[in-house]
XYZ file of C-alpha atoms in Angstrom:
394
model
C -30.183 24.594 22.756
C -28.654 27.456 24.617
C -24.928 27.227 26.143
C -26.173 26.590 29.292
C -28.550 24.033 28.016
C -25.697 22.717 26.549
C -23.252 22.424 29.280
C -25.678 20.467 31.416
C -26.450 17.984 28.957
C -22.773 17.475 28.289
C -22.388 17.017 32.529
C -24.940 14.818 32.744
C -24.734 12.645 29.622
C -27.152 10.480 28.147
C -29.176 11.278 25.122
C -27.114 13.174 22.859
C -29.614 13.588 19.841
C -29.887 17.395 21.026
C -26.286 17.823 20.495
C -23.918 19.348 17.856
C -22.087 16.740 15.994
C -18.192 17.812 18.007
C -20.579 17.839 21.246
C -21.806 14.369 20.175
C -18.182 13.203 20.404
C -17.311 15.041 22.911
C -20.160 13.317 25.204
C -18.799 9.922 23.421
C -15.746 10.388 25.125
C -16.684 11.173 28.149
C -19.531 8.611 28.429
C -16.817 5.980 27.450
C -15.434 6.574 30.830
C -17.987 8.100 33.272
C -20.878 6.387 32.178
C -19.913 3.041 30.337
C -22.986 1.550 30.975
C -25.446 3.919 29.066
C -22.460 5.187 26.672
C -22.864 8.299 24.372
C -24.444 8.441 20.976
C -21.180 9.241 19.305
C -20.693 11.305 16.040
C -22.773 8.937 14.023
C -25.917 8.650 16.344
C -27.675 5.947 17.349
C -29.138 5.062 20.575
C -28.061 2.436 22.625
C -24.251 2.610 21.618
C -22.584 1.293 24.781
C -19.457 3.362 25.744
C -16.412 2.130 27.355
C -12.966 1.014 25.837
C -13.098 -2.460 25.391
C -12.827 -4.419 22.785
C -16.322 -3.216 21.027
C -15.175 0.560 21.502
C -12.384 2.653 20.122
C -9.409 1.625 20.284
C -7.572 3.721 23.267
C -5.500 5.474 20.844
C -8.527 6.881 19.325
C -10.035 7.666 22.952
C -7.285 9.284 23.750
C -7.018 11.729 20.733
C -10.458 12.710 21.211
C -9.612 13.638 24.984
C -6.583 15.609 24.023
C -8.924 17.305 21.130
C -11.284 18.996 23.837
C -9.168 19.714 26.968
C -6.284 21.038 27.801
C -3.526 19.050 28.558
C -3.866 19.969 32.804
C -7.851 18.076 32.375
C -6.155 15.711 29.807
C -3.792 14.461 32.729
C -6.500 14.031 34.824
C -9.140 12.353 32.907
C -6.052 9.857 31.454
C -5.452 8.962 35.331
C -9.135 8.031 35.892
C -9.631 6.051 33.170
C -6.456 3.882 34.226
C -8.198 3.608 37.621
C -11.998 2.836 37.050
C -11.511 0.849 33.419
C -8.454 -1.237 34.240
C -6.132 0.436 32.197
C -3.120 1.065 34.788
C -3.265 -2.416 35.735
C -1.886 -2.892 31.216
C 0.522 -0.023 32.128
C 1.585 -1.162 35.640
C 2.392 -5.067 34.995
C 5.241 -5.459 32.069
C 4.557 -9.045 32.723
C 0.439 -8.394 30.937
C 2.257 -6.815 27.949
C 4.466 -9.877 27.567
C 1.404 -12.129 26.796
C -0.231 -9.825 25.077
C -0.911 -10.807 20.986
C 0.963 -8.073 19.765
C -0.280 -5.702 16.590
C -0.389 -2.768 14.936
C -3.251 -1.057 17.167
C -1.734 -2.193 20.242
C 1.239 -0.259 19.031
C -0.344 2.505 18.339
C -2.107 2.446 21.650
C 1.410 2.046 23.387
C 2.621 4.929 21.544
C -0.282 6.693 22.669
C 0.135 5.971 26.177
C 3.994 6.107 26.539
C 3.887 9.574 28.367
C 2.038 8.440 31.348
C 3.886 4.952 31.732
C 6.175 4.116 34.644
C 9.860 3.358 33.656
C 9.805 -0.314 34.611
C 6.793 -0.750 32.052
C 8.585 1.555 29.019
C 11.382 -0.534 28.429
C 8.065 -3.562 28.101
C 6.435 -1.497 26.036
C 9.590 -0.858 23.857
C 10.328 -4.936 23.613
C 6.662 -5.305 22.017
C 6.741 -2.183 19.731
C 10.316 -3.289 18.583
C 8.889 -7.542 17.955
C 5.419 -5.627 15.984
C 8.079 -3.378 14.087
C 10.393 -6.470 13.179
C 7.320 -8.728 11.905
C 6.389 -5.908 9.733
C 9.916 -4.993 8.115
C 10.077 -8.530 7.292
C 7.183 -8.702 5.841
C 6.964 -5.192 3.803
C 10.658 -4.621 3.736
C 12.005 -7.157 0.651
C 8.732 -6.329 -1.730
C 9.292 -2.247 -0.833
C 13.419 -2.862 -1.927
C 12.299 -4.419 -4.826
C 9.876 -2.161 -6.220
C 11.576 1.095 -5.252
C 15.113 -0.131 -6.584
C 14.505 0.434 -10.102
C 12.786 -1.242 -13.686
C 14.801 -4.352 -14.848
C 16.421 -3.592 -18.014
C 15.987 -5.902 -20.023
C 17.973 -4.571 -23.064
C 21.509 -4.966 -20.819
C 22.925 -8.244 -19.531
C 24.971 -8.988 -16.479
C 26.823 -12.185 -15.366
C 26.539 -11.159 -11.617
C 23.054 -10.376 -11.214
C 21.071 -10.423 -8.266
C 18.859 -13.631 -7.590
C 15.467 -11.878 -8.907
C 17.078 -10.729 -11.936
C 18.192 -13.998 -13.310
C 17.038 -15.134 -16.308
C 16.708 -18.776 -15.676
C 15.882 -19.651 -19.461
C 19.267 -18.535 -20.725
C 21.300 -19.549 -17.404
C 19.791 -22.989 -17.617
C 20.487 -23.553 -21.636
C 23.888 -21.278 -21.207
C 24.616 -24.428 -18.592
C 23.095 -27.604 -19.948
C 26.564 -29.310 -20.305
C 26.696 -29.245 -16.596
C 23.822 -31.545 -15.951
C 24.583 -33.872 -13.314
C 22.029 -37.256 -14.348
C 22.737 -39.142 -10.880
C 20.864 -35.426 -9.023
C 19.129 -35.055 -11.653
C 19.612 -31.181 -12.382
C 21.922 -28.276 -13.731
C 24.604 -27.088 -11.633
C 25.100 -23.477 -13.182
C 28.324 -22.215 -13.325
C 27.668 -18.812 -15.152
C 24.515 -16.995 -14.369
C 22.846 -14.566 -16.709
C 20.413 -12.125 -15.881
C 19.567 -8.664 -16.288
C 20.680 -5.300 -14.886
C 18.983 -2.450 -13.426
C 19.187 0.597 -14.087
C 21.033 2.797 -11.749
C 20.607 6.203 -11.008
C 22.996 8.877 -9.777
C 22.722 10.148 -6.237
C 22.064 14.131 -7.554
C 19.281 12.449 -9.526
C 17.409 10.855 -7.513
C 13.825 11.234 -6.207
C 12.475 12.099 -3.124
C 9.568 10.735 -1.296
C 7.926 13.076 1.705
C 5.538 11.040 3.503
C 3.496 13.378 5.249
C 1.088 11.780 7.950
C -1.551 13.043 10.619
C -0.888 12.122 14.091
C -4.118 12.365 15.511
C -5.536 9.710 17.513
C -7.717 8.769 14.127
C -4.953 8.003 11.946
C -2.928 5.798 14.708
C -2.554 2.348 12.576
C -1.784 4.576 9.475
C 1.016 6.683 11.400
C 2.675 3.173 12.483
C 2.576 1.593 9.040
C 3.815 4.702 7.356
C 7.011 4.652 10.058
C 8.141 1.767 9.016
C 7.264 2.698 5.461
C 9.591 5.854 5.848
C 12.657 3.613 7.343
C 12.627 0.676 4.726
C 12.422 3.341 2.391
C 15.132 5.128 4.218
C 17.306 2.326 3.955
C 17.373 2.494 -0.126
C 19.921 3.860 -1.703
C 17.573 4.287 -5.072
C 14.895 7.394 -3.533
C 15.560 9.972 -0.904
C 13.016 9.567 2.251
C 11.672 12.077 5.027
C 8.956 11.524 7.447
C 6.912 14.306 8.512
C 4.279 13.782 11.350
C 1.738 16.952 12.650
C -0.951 17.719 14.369
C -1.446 21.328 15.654
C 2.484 21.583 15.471
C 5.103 19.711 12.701
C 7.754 17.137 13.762
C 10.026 15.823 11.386
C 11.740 12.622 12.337
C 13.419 12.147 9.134
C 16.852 11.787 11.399
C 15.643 9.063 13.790
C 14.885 6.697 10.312
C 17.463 4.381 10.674
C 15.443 3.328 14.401
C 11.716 2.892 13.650
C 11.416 2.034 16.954
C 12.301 5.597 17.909
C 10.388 7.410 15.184
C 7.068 5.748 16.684
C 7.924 6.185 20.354
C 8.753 10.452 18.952
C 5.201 10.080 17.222
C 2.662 12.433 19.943
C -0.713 10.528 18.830
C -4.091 12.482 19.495
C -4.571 16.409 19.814
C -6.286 18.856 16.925
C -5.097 18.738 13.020
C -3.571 21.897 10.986
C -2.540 19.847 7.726
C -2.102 23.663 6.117
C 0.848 24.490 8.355
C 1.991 20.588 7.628
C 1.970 20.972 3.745
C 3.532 24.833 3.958
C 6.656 22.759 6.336
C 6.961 20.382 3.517
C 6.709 22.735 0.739
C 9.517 24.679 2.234
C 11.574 21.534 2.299
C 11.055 20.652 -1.360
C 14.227 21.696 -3.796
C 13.284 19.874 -7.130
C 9.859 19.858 -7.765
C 10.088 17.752 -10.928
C 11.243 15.027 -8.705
C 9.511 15.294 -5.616
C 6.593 12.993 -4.499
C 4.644 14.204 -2.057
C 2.420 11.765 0.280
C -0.265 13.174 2.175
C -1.322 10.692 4.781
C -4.776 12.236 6.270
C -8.858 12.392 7.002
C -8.597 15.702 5.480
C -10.428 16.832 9.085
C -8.619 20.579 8.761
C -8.592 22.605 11.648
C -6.176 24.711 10.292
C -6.403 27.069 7.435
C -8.525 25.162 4.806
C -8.565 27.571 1.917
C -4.861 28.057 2.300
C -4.469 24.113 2.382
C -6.277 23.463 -0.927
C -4.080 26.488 -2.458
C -0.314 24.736 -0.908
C -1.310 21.335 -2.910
C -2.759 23.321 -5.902
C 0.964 25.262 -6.334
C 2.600 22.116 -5.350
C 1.423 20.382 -8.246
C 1.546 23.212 -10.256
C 5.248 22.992 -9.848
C 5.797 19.352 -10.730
C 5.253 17.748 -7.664
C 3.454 14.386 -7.500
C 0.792 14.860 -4.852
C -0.959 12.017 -3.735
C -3.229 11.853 -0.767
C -3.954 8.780 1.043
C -7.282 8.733 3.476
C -5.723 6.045 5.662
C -2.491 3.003 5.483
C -4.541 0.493 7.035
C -5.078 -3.787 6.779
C -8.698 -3.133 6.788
C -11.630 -1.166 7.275
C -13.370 1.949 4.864
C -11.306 5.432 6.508
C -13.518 7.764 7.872
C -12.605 11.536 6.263
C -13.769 15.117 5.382
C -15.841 13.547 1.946
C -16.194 17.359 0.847
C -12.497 18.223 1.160
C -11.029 14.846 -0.611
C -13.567 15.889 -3.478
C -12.315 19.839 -3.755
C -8.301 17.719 -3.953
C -9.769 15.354 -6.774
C -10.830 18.218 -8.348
C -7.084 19.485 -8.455
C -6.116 16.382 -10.253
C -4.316 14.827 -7.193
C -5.232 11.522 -6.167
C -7.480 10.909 -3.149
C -7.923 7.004 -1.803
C -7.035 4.495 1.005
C -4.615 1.945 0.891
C -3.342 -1.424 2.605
C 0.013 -2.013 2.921
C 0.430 -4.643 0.964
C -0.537 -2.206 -1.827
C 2.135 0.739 -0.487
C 5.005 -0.683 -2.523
C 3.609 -0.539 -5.545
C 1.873 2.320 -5.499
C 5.553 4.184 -4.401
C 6.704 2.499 -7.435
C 4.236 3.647 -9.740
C 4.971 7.234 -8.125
C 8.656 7.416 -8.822
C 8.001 6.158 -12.315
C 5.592 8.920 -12.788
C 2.710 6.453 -14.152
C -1.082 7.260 -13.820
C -1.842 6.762 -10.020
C -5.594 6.525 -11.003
C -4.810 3.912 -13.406
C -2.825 1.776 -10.853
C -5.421 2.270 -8.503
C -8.311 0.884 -10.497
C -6.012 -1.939 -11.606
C -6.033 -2.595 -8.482
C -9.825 -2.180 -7.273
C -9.036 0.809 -5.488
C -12.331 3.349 -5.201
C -10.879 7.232 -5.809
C -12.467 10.133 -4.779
C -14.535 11.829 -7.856
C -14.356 15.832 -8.267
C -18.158 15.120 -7.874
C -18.143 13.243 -4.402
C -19.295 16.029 -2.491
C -22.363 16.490 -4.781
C -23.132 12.973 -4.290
C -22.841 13.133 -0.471
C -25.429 15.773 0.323
């Protein structure tokens, strides 16, 4: 098809089998909007994909990366304000009372996030009140089983009479305490508790986590989980923490840690990727080598400087580093990514797989203790990427 052939199917929508696969998308996203009814092919083909963004579509984060992928951000602005007037979405943005009732998760976070730049004030401090509830459910829930791996082995070789209550060794407290059974409650009333200690590490000696993570619209539910990742982590006084988020340019919201609430509402969702110009930032940030971990949170989509990439996490772990790459920090789903790109990173020896984050904790803790990440994964049924997954693809 020539480029004029080209533009006129892309103005017109419709069947998109004659398209590239970026012009496929491309057409996705705008049929989503223009054309709902009909709806693009998307990058996987298929006729007879309805578009829109409802609940069968994208989620609007998503949507919205894609947009800010292809335009600039003058036709961004524009195309944002009609699909708040023709698909209902200003009415979400324009009523704080909607977001109230709302059920309240991680992709309607991300979506918020997404959105926050076109919101009216009355509906940002809304928006805030539901990202800040979302955040709170999930540092309750991932917050005491991160502390507890992270903090450190038990060692069981020392003893302690002040332990905390999941070090306690409850065979020798109880027998250390069996002269205070009381018969009439019918139980031990422990007066000395034994348990074990931890080991404890010196501040100068201890390890540091980067968690590295894409921003774009793709990787929304994994950006949100690794947030609040970063500031439980943050919060321990056993590992040194810093968040890193990029797309085409590199924030670092290490600072804002102790507010995850903040780091997600800095966190720019959509536009292009350069992980290269990421992993160089982070690079330059690393002192100790030996006890660095570095987490690579990404598709592996480059639109950056590939070559260079693959050559960053090649010296990195040449140095010492521990590079692990995770395709996606998501409750469910298989992550879509570059398949030939995770298999030229297996090939360096650096682990390439998805995980929930339920499993986060422990994989961190298997880091920091230097284990065998592919190990840990298949203990825990985890599919890695093979050196060979490329040859398997085509």
């Amino acid at each position: 098809m020539d480029e004029r052939g080209r533009r006129w199917r892309l103005a017109l929508g419709g069947d998109d089998d004659g398209l590239a696969g970026r012009d496929q998308r491309l057409s996705a996203a705008l049929s989503a909007l223009y054309n709902p009814e009909d709806g693009g092919s998307g990058s996987k083909g298929g006729k007879g994909k309805r578009g829109g963004l409802g609940g069968s579509a994208p989620k609007v984060a998503r949507w919205l990366g894609e947009i800010r992928e292809f335009f600039p951000s003058s036709v961004v602005q524009v195309v944002q304000k009609d699909a708040f007037d023709r698909l209902g979405l200003k009415q979400m943005l324009l009523e704080p009372e909607f977001l109230a009732v709302m059920e309240a998760d991680v992709n309607l976070v991300a979506d918020l996030v997404a959105m926050r730049g076109v919101m009216p004030d009355k509906t940002k401090d809304a928006a805030r009140e539901v990202i800040a509830k979302v955040v709170a459910e999930l540092m309750e829930r991932l917050e005491r089983r991160t502390a507890e791996a992270l903090r450190g082995a038990v060692d069981k070789s020392k003893r302690t009479f002040r332990p905390r209550f999941a070090d306690i060794d409850w065979s020798r407290t109880i027998r250390a305490n069996l002269h205070h059974y009381q018969e009439e409650h019918n139980t031990v009333v422990p007066e000395k508790l034994i348990g074990f200690m931890r080991r404890q590490r010196r501040i100068v000696d201890l390890d540091e986590v980067v968690l590295c993570v894409d921003q774009s619209g793709s990787m929304a539910s994994s950006v949100v989980y690794a947030s609040i990742f970063a500031a439980v982590m943050a919060s321990l006084p056993v590992v040194k923490t810093k968040l890193v988020c990029f797309d085409t340019a590199v924030l670092d919201l290490t600072d804002d840690l102790a507010d995850p609430v903040e780091v997600l509402f800095g966190v720019q969702l959509g536009g292009g990727t350069d992980i290269n110009q990421a992993v160089a930032y982070c690079e330059d940030k690393i002192e100790k080598p030996s006890k660095s971990h570095l987490v690579l949170i990404t598709d592996l989509y480059e639109g950056g400087n590939a070559k260079e990439m693959v050559a960053r996490i090649a010296r990195l772990t040449g140095q010492g580093v521990n590079v692990i790459v995770l395709l996606a920090l998501t409750d469910t789903g298989n992550p879509f990514y570059d398949a030939q790109m995770a298999a030229t990173i297996a090939a360096l020896g650096v682990p390439v797989f998805a995980a929930t984050p339920d499993q986060f904790p422990d994989l961190m803790a298997c880091a920091l203790r230097r284990e065998d990440i592919q190990q840990w994964a298949a203990s825990q049924d985890i599919k890695t990427i093979r050196a060979d997954a490329a040859d398997h693809e085509s």
